[in-house]
Coordinates of C-alpha atoms and ligand atoms in Angstrom, one line a residue:
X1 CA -17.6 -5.8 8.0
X2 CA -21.1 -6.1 7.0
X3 CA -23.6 -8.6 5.6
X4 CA -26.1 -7.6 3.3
X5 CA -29.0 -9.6 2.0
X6 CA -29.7 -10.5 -1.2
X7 CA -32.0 -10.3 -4.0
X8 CA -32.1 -10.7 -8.1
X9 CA -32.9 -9.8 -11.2
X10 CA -30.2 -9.8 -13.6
X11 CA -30.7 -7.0 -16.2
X12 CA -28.7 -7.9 -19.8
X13 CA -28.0 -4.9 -22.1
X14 CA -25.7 -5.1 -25.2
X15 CA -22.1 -3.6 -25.5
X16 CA -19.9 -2.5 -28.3
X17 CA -16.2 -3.9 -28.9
X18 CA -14.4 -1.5 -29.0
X19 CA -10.9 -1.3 -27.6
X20 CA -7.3 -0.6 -27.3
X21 CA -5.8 -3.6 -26.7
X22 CA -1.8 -3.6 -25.3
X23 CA -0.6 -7.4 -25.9
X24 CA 2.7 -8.2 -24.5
X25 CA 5.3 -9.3 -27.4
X26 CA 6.5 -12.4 -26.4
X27 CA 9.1 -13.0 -30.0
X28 CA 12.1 -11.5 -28.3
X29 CA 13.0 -13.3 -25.2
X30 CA 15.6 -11.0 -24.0
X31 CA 13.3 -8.0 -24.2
X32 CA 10.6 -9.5 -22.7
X33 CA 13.1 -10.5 -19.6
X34 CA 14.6 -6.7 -19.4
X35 CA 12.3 -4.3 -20.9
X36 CA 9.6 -6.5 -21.4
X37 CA 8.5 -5.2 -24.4
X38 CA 4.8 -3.8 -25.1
X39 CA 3.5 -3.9 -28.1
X40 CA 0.0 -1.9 -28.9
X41 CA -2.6 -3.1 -31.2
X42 CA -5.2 -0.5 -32.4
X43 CA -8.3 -2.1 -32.5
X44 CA -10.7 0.8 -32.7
X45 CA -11.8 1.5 -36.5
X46 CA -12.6 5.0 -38.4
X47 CA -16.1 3.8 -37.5
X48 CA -15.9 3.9 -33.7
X49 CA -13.8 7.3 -33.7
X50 CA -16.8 8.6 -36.1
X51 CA -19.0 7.7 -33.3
X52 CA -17.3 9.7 -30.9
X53 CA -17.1 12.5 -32.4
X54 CA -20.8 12.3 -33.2
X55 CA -21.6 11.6 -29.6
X56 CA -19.4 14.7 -29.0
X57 CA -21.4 17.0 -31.4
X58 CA -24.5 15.3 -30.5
X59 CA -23.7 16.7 -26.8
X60 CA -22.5 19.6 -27.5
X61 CA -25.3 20.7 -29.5
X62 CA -28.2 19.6 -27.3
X63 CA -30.7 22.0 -25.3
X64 CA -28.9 20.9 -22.3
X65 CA -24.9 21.1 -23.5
X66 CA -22.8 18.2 -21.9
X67 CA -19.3 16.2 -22.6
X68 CA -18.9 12.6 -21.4
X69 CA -16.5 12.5 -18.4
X70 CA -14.2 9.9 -20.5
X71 CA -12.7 13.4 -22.3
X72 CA -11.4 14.1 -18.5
X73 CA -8.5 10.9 -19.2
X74 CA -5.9 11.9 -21.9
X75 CA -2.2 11.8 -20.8
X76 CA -2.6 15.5 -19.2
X77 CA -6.0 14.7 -17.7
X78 CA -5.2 11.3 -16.1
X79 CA -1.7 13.3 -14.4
X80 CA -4.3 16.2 -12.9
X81 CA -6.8 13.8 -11.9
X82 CA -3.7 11.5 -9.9
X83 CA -3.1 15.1 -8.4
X84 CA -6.8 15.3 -7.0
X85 CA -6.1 12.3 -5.5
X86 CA -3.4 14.0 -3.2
X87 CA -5.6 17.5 -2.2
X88 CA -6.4 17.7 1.4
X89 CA -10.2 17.8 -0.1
X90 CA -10.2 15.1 -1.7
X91 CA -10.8 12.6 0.1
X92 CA -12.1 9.5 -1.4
X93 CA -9.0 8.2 -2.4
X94 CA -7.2 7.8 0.6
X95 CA -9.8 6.9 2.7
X96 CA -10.4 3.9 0.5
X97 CA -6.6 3.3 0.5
X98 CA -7.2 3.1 4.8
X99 CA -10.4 1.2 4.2
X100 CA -8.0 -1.9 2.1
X101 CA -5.3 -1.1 4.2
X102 CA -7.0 -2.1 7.5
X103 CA -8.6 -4.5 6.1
X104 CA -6.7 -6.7 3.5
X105 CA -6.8 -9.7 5.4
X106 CA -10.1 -10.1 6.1
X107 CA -10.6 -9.4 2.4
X108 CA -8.2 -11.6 1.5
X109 CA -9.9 -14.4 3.3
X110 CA -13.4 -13.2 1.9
X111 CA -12.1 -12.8 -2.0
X112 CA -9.6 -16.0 -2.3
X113 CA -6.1 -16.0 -3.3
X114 CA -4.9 -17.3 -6.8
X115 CA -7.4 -15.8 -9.2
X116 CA -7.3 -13.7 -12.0
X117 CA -7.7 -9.6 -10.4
X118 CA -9.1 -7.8 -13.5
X119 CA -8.4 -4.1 -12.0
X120 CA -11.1 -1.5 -14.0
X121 CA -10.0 1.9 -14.6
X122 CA -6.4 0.9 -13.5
X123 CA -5.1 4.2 -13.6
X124 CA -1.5 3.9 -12.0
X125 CA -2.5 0.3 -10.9
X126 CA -1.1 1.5 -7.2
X127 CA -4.8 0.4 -5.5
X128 CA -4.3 -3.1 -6.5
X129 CA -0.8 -3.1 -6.3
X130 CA -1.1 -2.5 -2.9
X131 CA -3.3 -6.0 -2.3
X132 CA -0.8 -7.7 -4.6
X133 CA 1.0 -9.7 -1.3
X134 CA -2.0 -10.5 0.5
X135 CA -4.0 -11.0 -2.5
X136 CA -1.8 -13.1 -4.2
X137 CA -3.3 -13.5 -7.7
X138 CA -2.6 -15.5 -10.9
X139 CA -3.1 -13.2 -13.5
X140 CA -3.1 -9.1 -13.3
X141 CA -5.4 -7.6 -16.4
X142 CA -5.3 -3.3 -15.8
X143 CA -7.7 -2.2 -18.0
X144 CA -8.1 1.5 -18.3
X145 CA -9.1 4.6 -20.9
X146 CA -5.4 6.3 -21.1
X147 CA -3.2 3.7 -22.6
X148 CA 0.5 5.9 -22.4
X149 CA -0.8 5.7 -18.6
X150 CA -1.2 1.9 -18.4
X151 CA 2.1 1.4 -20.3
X152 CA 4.1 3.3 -18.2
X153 CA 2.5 1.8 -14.6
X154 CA 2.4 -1.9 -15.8
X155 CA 6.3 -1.9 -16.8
X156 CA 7.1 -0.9 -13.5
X157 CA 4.7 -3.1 -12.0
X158 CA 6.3 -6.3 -14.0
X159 CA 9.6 -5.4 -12.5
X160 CA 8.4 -5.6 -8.8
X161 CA 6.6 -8.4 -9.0
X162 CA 8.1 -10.9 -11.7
X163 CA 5.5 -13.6 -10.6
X164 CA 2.4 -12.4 -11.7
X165 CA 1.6 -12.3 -15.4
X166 CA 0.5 -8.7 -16.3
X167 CA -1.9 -7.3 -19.4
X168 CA -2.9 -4.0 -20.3
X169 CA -6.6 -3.6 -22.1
X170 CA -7.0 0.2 -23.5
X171 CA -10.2 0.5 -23.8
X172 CA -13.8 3.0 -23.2
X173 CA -15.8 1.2 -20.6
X174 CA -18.6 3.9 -20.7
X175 CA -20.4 1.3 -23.3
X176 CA -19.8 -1.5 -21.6
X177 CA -17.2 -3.4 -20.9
X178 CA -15.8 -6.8 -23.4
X179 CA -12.8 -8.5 -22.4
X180 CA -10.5 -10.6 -24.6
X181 CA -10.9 -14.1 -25.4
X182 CA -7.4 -14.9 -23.8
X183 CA -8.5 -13.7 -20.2
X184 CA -9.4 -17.2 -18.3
X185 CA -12.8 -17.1 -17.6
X186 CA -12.3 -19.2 -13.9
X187 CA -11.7 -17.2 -11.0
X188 CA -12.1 -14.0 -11.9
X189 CA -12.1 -11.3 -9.6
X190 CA -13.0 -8.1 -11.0
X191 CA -11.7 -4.7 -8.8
X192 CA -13.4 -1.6 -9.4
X193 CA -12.0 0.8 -6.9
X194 CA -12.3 4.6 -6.9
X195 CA -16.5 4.6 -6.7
X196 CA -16.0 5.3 -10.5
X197 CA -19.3 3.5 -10.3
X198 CA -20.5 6.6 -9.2
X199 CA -19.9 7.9 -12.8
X200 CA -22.8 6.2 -14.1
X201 CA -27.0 7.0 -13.4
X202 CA -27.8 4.2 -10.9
X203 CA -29.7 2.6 -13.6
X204 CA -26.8 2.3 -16.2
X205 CA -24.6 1.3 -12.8
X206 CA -26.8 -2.1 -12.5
X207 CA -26.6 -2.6 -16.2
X208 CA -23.1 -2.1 -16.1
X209 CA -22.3 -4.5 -13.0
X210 CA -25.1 -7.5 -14.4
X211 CA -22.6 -7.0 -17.6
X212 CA -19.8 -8.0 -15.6
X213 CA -21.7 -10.4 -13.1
X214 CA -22.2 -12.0 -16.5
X215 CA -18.6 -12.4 -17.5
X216 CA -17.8 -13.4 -14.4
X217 CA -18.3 -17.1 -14.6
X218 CA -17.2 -20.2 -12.2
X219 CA -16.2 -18.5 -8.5
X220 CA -16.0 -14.8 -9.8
X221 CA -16.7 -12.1 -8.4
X222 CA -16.4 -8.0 -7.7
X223 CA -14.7 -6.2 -5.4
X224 CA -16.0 -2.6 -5.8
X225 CA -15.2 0.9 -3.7
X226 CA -18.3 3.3 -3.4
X227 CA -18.4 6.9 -2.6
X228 CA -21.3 7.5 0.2
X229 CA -23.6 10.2 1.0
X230 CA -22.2 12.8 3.5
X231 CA -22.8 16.2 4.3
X232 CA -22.9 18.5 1.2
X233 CA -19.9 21.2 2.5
X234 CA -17.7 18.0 2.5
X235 CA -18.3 17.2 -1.0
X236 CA -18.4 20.3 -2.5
X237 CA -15.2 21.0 -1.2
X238 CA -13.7 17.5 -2.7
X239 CA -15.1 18.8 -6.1
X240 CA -14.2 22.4 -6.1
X241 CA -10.8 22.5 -4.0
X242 CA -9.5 25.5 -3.2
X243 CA -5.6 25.6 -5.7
X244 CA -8.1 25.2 -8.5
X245 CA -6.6 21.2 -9.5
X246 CA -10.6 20.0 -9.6
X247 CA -10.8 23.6 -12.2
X248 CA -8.1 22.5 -14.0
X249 CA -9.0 19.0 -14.6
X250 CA -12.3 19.8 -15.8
X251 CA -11.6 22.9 -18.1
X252 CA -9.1 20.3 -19.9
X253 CA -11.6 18.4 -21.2
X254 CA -11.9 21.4 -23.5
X255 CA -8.6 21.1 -24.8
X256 CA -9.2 16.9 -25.1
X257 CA -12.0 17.8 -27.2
X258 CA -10.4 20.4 -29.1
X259 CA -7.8 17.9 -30.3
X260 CA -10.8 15.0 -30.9
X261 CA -13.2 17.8 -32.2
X262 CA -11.0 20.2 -34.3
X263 CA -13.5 22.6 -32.1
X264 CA -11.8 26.2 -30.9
X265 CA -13.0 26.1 -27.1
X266 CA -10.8 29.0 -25.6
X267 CA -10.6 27.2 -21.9
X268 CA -9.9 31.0 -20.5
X269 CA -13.6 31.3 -21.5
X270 CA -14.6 29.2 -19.1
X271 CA -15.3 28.0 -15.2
X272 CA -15.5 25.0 -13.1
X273 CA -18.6 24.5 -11.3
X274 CA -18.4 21.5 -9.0
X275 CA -21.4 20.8 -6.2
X276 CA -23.2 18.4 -4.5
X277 CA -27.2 18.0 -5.3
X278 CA -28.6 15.9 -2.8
X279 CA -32.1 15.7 -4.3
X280 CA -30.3 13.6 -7.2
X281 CA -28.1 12.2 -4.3
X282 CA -24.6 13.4 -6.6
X283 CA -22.1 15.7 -7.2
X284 CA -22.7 17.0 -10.5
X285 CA -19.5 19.0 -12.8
X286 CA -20.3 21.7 -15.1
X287 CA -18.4 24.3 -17.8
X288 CA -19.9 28.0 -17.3
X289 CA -18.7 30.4 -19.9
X290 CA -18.1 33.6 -18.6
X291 CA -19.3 35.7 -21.8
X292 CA -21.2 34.9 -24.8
X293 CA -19.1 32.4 -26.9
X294 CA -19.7 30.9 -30.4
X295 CA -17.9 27.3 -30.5
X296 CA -16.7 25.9 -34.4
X297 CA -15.9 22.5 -35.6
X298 CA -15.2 21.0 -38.3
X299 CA -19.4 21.1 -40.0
X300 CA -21.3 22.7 -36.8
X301 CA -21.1 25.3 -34.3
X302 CA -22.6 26.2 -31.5
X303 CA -23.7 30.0 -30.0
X304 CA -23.5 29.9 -26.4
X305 CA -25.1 32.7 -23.9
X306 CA -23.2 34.4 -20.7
X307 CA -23.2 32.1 -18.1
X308 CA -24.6 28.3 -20.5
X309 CA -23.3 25.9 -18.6
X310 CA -21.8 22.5 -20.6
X311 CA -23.2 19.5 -17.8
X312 CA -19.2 17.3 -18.3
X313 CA -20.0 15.1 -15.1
X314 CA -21.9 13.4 -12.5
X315 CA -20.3 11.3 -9.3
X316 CA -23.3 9.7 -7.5
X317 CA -23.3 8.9 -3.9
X318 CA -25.4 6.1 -2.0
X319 CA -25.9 4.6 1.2
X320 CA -24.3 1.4 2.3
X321 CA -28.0 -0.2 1.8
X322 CA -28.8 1.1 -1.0
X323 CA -25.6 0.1 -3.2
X324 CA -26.4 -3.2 -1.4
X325 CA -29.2 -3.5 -3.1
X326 CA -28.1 -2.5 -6.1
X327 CA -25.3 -5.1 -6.4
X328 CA -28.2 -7.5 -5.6
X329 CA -30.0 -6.6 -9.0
X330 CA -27.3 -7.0 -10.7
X331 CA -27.1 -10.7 -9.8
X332 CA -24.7 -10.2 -7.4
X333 CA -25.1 -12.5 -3.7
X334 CA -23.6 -12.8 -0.5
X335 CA -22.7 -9.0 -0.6
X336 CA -20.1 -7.4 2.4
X337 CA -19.0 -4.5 3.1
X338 CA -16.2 -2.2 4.9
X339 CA -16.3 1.1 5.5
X340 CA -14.1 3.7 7.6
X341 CA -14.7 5.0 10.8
X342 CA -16.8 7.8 9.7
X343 CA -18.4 6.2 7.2
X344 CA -17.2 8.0 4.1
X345 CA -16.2 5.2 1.6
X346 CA -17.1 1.8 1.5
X347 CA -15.8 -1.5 -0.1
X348 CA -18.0 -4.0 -1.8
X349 CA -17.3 -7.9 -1.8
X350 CA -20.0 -9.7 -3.4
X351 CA -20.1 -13.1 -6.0
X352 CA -21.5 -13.8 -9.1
Ligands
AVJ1 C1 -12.7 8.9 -10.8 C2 -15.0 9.2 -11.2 C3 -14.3 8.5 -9.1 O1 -16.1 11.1 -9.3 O2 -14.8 11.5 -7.7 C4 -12.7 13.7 -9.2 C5 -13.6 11.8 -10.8 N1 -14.1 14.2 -10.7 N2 -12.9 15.0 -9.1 C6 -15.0 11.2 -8.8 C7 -13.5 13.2 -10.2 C8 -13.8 15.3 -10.0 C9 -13.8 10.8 -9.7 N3 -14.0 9.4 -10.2

């Protein structure tokens, strides 16, 4: 475990509201008991889906092509990404799994029982899940992009541990992140495992983290799981594995964006690239078409030459210092961290 020193300047930036929001019904007893029904309310209007479809075209027809990495997550995406998660190359996921399993008790003493574990980009909710018995906590709010995802991991989740009151929150949080009134504002502990951080530009990532140091109130706090700097072989490998599951997962974003779109990207039309660039310190996803393509939608195209690439991610990496010392801008204090023995991943504890 390690100490890191603080500093502060609290950056503010403005969010939109839009999201999914999954509300448990609680008007039929017995279902709630057995099959606990969920009920979904669609709060995002014809406004918000017009903006992301003119962020889409707005990407796609810039000098430099690119798709936001949130067109990775629909049901098919979110299944090939839990399958990364598994490939001998990838390794971030398991050795932050080692990193909480080692030490959930001294995080446990660090973080507090009882509070409410707001779990960002919940995924399959098996990360926090896992701290569940040491962690202990009130209330259990799995927020994440895929809803058919969340629904399915949260009713099995309610069945294994009756005790903890559970929500699901659908929602984007590349704009920000604005939770519901009905999440208590004491206590809060927000998790963001993964080093999905990593998805944002540094600066965005200190905007994003004052945003929630902000929300985060009386005793809150964030529990956070960073990717670090390593040699480049290692990473390029994790993002360009050798069955073709990182390929996969990035040429569907095509297909996600077909259906969003109404574009005609043929995905056989196209290749992964996946590498680290360590003068930007992260490992940076592109589409390269093989041939010269011309792309339709609904009112635009776009021509695209052999070998254009479409820029459809970036996963930045940082030292243990340096992501230190970003949590500290954010407003964050009395920052700690754990890593593994080689110094791969780390966890972030640090309060509001
Ligand atoms: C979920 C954003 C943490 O950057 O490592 C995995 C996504 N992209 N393989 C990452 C991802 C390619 C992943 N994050």
């Amino acid at each position: 475990m390690l100490q890191l020193n603080k500093k502060e300047n609290p950056m503010v930036t403005a969010h939109t509201d839009n999201h999914l929001e999954l509300v448990r019904s609680n008007s039929h007893r017995a279902a709630r008991r057995t099959t606990d029904a969920l009920r979904w309310r669609n709060r995002e209007t014809i406004a918000d889906s017009w903006l992301g479809r003119k962020e889409l075209i707005a990407g796609l027809t810039a000098p430099h092509p690119w798709i936001s990495s949130k067109y990775f997550y629909d049901a098919l995406g979110s299944q090939l990404f839990d399958a990364i998660t598994r490939l001998p190359e990838y390794y971030p996921t398991r050795t932050e799994a080692a990193i909480l399993a080692r030490h959930v008790n001294d995080i446990a003493r660090t973080v507090g029982t009882g509070r409410i574990l707001i779990d960002l980009g919940a995924g399959n909710c098996e990360k926090a899940a896992a701290l569940f018995p040491a962690l202990r906590p009130a209330q259990y709010v799995a927020v994440d992009i895929s809803t058919e995802y969340l629904e399915t991991a949260l009713f099995r989740l309610r069945q294994q541990f009756p005790g903890i009151a559970m929500t699901g929150l659908g929602m984007d949080m590349s704009q920000g992140l604005s939770l519901p009134d009905s999440i208590p504002d004491a206590g809060r502990l927000f998790f963001y495992p993964g080093s999905s951080i990593g998805n944002f530009t540094p600066q965005e990532a200190t905007s994003f983290l004052s945003d929630l140091q902000l929300q985060c109130h009386r005793g809150g706090g964030l529990l956070i799981g960073v990717d670090l700097i390593k040699e480049k072989a290692i990473l390029d490998a994790a993002y360009d594995d050798a069955l073709g599951v990182t390929a996969a997962f990035n040429l569907n974003a095509l297909n996600n964006v077909n259906s969003v779109l109404g574009s005609d990207f043929d995905v056989r039309d196209w290749r992964h690239c996946g590498f680290f660039n360590p003068t930007m310190s992260r490992v940076e996803m592109h589409l390269e078409t093989r041939l010269a393509v011309e792309v339709h939608w609904p009112g635009g195209l776009r021509c695209f030459e052999a070998g254009e690439r479409i820029h459809t991610e970036n996963s930045y990496k940082y030292s243990v210092e340096d992501f230190g010392e970003l949590l500290s801008k954010a407003g964050f204090t009395n920052v700690t961290a754990w890593t593994d023995q080689r110094k791969w991943f780390a966890t972030f504890y640090a309060t509001a």
